[in-house]
Short mmCIF file of C-alpha atoms and ligand atoms in Angstrom, two decimals:
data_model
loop_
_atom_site.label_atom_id
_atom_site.label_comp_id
_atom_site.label_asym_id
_atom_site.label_seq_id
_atom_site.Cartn_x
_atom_site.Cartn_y
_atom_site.Cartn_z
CA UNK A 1 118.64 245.51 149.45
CA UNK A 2 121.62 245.66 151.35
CA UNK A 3 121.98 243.99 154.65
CA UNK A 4 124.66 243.51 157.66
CA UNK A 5 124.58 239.35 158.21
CA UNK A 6 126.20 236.93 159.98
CA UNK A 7 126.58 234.65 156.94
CA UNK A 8 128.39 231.43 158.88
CA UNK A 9 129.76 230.62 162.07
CA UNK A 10 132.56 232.37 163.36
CA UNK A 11 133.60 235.93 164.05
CA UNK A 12 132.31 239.16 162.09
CA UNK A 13 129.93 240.11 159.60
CA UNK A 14 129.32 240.99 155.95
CA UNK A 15 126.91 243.78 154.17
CA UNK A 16 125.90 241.58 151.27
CA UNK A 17 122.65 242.11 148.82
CA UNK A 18 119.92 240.19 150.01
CA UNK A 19 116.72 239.84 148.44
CA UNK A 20 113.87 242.54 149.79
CA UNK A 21 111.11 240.39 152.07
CA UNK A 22 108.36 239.51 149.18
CA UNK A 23 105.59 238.25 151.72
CA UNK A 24 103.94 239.77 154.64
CA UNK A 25 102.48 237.46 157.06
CA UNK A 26 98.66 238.78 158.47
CA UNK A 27 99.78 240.56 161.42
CA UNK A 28 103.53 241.32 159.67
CA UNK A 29 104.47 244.75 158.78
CA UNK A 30 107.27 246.23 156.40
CA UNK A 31 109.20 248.89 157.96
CA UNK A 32 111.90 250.85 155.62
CA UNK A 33 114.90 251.15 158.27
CA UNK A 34 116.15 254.81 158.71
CA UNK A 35 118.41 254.62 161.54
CA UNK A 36 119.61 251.57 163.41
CA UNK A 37 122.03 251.77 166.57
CA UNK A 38 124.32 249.16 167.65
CA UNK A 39 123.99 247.49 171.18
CA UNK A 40 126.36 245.40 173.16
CA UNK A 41 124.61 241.90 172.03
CA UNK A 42 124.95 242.62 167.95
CA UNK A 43 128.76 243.14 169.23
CA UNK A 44 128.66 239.74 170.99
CA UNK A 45 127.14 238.36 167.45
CA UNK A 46 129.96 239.78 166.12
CA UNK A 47 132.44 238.45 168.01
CA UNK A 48 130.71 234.68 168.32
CA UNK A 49 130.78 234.38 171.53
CA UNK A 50 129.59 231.12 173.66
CA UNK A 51 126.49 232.75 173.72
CA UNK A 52 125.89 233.49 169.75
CA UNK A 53 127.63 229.86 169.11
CA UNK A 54 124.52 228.38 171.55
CA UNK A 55 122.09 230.85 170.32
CA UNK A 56 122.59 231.99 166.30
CA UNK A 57 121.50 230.30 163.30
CA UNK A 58 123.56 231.75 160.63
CA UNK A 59 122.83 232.85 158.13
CA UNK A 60 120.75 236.17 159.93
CA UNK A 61 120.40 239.87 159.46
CA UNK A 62 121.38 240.92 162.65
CA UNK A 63 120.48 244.50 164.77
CA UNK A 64 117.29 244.78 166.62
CA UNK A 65 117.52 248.53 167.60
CA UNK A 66 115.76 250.67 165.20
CA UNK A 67 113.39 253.40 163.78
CA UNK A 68 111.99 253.76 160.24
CA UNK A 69 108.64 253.83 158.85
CA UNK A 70 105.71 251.60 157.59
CA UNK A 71 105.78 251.01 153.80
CA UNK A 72 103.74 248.30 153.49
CA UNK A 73 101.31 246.31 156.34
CA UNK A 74 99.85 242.31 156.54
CA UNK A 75 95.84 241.90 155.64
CA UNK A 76 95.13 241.76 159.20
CA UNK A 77 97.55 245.08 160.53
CA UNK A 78 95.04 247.20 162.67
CA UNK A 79 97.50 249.29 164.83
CA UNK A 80 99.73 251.01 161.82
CA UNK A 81 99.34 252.12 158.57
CA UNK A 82 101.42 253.00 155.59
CA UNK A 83 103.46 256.48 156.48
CA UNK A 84 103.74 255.70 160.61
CA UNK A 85 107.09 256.05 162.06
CA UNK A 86 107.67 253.35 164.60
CA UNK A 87 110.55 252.30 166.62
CA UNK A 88 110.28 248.14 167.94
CA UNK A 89 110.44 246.52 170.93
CA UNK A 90 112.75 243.79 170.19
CA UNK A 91 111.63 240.87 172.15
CA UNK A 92 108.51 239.43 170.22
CA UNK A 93 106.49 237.50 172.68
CA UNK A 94 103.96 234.92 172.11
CA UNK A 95 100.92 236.45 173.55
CA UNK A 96 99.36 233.09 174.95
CA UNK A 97 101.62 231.80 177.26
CA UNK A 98 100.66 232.30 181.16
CA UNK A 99 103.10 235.41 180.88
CA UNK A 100 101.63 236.48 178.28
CA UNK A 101 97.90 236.49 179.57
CA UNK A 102 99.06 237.76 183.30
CA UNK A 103 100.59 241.01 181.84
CA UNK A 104 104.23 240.15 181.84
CA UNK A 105 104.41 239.43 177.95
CA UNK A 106 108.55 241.03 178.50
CA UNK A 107 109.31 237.84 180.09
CA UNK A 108 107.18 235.62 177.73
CA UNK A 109 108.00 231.91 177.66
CA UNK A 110 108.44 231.58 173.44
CA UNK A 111 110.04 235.14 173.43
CA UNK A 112 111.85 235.59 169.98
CA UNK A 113 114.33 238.41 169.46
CA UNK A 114 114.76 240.69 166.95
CA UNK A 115 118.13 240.22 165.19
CA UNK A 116 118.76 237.10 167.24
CA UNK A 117 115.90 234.20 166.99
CA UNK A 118 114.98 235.83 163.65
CA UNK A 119 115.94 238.12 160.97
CA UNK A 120 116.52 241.73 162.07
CA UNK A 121 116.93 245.24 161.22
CA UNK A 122 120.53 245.89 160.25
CA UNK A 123 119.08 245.89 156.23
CA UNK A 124 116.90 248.62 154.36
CA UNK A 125 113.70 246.82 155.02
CA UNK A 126 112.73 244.65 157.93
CA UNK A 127 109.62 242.65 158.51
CA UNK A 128 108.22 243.03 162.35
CA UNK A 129 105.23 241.93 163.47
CA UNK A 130 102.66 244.92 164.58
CA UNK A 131 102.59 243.99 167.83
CA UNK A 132 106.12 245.14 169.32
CA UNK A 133 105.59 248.27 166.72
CA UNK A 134 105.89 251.36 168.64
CA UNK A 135 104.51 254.88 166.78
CA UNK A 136 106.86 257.57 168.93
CA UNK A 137 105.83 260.88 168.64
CA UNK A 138 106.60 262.85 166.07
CA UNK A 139 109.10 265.42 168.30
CA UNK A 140 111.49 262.60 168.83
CA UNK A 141 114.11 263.13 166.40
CA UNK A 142 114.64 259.78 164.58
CA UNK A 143 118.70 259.59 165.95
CA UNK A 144 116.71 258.79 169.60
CA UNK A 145 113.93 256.59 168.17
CA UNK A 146 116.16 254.48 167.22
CA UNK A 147 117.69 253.98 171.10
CA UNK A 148 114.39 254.39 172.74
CA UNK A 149 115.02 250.46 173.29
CA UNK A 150 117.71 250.60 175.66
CA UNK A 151 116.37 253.75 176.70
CA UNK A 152 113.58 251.41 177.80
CA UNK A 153 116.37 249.57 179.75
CA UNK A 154 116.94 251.99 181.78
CA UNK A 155 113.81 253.16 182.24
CA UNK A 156 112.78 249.99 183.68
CA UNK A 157 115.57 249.15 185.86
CA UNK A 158 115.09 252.49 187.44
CA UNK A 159 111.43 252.73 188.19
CA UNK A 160 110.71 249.82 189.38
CA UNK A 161 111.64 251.88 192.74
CA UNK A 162 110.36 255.42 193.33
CA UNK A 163 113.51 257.43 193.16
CA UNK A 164 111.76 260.44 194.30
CA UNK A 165 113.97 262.04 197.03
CA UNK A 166 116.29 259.06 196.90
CA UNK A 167 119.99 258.47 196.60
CA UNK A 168 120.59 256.46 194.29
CA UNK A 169 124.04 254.49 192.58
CA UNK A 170 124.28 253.48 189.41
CA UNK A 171 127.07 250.93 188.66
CA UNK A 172 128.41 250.88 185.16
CA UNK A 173 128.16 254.20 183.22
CA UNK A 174 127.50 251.72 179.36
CA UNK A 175 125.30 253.84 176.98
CA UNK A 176 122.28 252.19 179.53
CA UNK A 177 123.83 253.36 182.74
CA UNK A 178 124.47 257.25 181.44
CA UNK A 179 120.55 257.32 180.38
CA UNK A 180 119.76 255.83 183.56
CA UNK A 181 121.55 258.79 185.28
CA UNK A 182 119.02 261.06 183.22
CA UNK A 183 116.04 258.83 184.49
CA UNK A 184 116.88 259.02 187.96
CA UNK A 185 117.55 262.63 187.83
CA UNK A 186 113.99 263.28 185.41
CA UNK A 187 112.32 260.79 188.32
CA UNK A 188 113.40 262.84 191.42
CA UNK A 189 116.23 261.47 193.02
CA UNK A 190 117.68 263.74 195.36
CA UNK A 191 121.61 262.57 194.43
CA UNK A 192 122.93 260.20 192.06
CA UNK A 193 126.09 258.62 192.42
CA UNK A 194 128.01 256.86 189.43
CA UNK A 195 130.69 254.54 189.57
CA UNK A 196 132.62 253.69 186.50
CA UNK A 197 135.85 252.73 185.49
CA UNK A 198 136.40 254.06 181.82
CA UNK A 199 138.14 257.03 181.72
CA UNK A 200 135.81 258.16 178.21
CA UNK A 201 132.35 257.13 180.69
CA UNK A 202 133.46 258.55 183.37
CA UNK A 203 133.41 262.16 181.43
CA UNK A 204 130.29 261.21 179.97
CA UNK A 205 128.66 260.20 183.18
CA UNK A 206 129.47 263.74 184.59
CA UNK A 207 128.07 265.47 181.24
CA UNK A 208 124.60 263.36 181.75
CA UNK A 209 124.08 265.09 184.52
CA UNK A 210 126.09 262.38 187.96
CA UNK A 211 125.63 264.42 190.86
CA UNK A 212 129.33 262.34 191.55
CA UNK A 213 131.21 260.22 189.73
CA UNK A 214 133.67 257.43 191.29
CA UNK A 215 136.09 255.30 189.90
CA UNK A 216 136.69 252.11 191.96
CA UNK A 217 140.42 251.53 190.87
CA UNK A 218 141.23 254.60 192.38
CA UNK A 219 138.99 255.52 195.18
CA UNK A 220 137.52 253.15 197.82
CA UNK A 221 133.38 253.07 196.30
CA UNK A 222 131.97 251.88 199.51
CA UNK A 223 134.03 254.44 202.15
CA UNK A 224 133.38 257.28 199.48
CA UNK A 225 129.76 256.45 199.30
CA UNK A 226 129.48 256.56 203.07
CA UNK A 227 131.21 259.75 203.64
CA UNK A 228 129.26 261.08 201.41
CA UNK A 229 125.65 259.83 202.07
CA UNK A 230 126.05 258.65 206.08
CA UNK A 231 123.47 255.69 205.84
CA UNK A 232 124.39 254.49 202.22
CA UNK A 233 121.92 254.90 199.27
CA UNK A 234 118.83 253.91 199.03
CA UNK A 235 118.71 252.28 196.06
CA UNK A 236 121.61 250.88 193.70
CA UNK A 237 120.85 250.45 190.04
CA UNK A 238 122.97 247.58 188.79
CA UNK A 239 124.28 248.37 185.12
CA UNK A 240 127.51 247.13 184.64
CA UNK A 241 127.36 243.32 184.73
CA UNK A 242 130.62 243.39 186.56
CA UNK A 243 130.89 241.33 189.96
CA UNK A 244 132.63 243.56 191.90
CA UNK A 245 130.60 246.72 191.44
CA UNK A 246 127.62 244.37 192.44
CA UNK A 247 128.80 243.13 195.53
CA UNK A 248 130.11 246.82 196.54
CA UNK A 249 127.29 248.49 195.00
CA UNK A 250 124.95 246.15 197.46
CA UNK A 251 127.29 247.30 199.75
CA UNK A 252 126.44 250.92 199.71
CA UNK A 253 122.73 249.87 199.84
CA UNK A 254 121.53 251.07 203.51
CA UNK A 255 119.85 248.50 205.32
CA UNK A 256 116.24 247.87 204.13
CA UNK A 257 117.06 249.62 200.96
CA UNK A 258 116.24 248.13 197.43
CA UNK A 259 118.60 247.16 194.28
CA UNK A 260 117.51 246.38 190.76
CA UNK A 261 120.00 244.89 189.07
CA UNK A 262 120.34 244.89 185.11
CA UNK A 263 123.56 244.03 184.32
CA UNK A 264 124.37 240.33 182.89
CA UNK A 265 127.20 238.53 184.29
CA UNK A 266 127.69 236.22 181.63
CA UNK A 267 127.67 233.20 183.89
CA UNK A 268 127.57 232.23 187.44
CA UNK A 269 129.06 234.64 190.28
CA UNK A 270 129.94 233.70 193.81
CA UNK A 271 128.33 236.44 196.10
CA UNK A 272 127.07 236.46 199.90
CA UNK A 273 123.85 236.64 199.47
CA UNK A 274 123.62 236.13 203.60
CA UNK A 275 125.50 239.29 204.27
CA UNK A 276 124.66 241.29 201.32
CA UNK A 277 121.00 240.48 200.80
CA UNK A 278 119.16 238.77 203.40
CA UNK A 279 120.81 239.88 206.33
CA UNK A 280 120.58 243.76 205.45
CA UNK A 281 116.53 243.02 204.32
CA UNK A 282 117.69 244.41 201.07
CA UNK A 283 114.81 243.95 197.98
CA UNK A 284 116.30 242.60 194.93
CA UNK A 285 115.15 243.51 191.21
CA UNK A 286 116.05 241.30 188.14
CA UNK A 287 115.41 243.29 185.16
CA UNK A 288 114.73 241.81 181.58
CA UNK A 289 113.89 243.52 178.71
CA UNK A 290 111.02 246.63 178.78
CA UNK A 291 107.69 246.08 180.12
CA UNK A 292 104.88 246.27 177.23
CA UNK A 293 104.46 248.86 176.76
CA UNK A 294 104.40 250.79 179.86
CA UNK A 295 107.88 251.42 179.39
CA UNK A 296 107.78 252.47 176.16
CA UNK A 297 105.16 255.40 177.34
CA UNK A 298 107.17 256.38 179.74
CA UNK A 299 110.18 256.92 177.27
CA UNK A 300 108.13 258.72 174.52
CA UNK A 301 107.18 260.98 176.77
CA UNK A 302 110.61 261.59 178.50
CA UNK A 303 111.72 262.31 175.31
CA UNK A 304 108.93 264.05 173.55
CA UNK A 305 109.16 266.24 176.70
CA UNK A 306 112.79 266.84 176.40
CA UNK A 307 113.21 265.84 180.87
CA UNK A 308 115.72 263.52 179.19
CA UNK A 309 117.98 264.73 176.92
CA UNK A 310 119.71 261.54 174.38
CA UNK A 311 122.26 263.61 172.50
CA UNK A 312 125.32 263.27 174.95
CA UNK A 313 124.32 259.57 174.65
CA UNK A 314 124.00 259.34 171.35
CA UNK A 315 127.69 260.05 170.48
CA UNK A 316 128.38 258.92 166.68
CA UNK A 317 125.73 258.66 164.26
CA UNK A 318 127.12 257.46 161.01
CA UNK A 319 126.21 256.69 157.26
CA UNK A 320 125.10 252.42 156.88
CA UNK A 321 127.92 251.78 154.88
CA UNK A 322 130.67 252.63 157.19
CA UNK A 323 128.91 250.55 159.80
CA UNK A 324 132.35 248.75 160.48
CA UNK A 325 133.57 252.51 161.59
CA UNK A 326 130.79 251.58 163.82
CA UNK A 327 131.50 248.17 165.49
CA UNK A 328 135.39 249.40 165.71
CA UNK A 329 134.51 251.80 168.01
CA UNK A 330 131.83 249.79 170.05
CA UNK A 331 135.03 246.86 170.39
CA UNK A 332 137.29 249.42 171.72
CA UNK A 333 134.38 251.22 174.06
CA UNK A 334 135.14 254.82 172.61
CA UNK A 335 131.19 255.83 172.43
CA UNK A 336 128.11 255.79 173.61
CA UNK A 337 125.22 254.85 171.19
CA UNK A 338 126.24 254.81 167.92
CA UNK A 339 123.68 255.11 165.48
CA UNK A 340 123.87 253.89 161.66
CA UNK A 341 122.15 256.00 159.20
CA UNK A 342 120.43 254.50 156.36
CA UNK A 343 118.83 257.37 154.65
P1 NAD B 401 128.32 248.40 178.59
O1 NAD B 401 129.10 247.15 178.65
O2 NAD B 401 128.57 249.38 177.52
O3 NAD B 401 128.44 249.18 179.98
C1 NAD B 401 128.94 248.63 181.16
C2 NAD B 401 129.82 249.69 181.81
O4 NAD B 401 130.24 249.20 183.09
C3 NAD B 401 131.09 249.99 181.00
O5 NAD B 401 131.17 251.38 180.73
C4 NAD B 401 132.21 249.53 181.92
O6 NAD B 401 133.37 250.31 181.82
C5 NAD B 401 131.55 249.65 183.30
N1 NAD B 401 132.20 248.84 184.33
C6 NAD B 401 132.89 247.68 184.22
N2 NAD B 401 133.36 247.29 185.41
C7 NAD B 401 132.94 248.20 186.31
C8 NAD B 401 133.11 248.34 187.72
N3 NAD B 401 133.79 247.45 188.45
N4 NAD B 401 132.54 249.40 188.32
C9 NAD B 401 131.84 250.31 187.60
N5 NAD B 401 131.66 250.23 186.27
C10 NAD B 401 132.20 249.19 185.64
O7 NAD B 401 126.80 247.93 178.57
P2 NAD B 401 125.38 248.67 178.36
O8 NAD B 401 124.97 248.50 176.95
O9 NAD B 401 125.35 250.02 178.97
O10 NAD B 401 124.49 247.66 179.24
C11 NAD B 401 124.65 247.62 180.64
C12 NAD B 401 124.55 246.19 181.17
O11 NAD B 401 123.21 245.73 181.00
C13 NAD B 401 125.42 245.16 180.43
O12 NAD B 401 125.88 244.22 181.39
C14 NAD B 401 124.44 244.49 179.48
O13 NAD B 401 124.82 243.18 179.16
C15 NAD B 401 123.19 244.50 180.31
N6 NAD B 401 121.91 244.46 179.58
C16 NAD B 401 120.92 243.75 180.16
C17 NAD B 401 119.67 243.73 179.56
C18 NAD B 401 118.56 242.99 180.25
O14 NAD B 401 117.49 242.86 179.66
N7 NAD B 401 118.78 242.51 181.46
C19 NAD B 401 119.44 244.42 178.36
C20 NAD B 401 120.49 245.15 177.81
C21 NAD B 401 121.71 245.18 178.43
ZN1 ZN B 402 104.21 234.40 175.75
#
């Protein structure tokens, strides 16, 4: 079968023949890929990074986002059978740690990922166990299965706040930030603000449905947000992982107000947490992953029920083979999700 791997250390990848996975652990499941999407951390694999040179053990299959279907299941699979359609929650957690047990199994203390701790789903068949296995319902269309993973990103960065009748910024209009817009607007929020600085997200941020969309280089974020809101927003969704559009974005928080903050800064940052946080009694959110699987409810039925609509996320979806096409245009930023195709 053919497979996308990070053969040795160093930059890129290869698609190379690899052999098909022969045996299924108990609880392990065979899933025949049919559509795999690219996210910003296969492109950080890509580019070996400090990150991938600390964290990857070449040689790996990489990808993690995906949705295919069950061809074959372990001895002890109860949860899917043979047929199923599933997309995967990526982080594989132990289910015995204290997380585990005390219902936060998203920030689990032996949490594996998909396509980074083990082999993943950039390949024709992948072997996950049934656990992270989600079975989305049969109206998604398979192009937005595959995403519902980052989806869950944003779903969970958003509503860990009640949006409902609240003004909202999102910082960083990524593939994550544009279906956060959607989330916000699906969950009630009276206006959503976006601030981005990419000429291609800013368009896209409008066509997901921004209320207003600012760019920082060329407008004053904080003044704008004020004239336009009087007290601020209420809540500021963090999605950029950029330091200034943190520290402004907390900014434009009113007093009392709440931020949840996704966004990884690749390092340490130099804030005032005095002024910014403490001072202005603002409640601070660090997001991780998607919880299981409340999240991933939540996004089958936003998209089942069509109150969030993936397709002007979901910009390129293109055949496997090409899937350099695909990385070339996640390096240079000129998408949204792309989406390989492997049917
Ligand atoms: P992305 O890099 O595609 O999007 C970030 C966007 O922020 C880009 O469009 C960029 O132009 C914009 N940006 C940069 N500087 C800005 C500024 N000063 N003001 C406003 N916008 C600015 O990433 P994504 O895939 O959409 O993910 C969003 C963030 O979430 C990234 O930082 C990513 O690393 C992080 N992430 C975190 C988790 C988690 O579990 N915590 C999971 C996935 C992604
Ligand atoms: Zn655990």
């Amino acid at each position: 079968m053919k497979a996308i791997l990070k053969e040795n250390a160093g930059p890129g990848f290869i698609m190379k023949e690899v052999d098909k996975p022969q045996k299924l652990g108990p609880r392990d499941v065979l899933v025949k890929i049919r559509r795999a999407s690219i996210c910003g951390t296969d492109v950080h694999i890509y580019k070996w990074d400090e990150w991938s040179q600390s964290r990857i053990k070449p040689p790996l299959i990489v990808g993690h986002e995906m949705a295919g279907e069950v061809v074959e299941v372990g001895e002890a699979v109860t949860q899917v059978k043979v047929g199923d359609l599933v997309s995967a929650e990526t982080h594989i957690p132990c289910e015995h740690c204290y997380q585990c047990k005390t219902g936060r199994m998203h920030v689990c203390k032996n949490l594996e990922i998909l396509g980074v701790d083990r082999n993943g789903v950039f390949t024709e068949y992948a072997v996950i166990p049934e656990t992270v296995l989600w079975k989305f319902s049969k109206e998604i269309p398979l192009d937005f299965a595959s995403v519902m993973e980052p989806f869950g990103n944003a779903i969970h960065t958003a509503l860990v706040t009640d949006l409902t009748g609240k003004k909202v910024l999102i910082t960083g209009a990524g593939p994550i930030g544009l279906m956060a817009i959607q989330v916000a607007k699906a969950a009630g929020a009276s206006l959503v603000i976006t601030s981005e600085v990419d000429p291609l997200r800013i368009k896209m941020a409008k066509e997901n449905g921004a209320d207003i969309v600012i760019d920082p280089t060329k407008q004053d974020l904080i003044k704008s947000v004020y004239t336009i809101t009087e007290d601020g927003v209420d809540i500021l969704l963090e999605m950029s992982g950029n330091k200034k559009a943190l520290e402004d974005g907390l900014k434009c928080v009113t007093m009392g107000g709440e931020a949840s903050l996704l966004g990884i800064f690749g390092g340490s940052i130099d804030i005032n947490l005095d002024s910014l946080v403490i001072m202005r009694g603002i409640t601070v959110y660090g997001i991780t992953g998607r919880r299981m699987f409340d999240t991933w409810k939540v996004a089958d039925e936003l998209l089942k029920s069509k109150k969030v609509d993936l397709s002007k996320v979901v910009t390129h979806v293109i055949p496997f083979d090409e899937w350099e096409k695909g990385f070339e245009l996640m390096l240079n930023k000129k998408c949204g999700k792309v989406v390989l195709n492997l049917d």
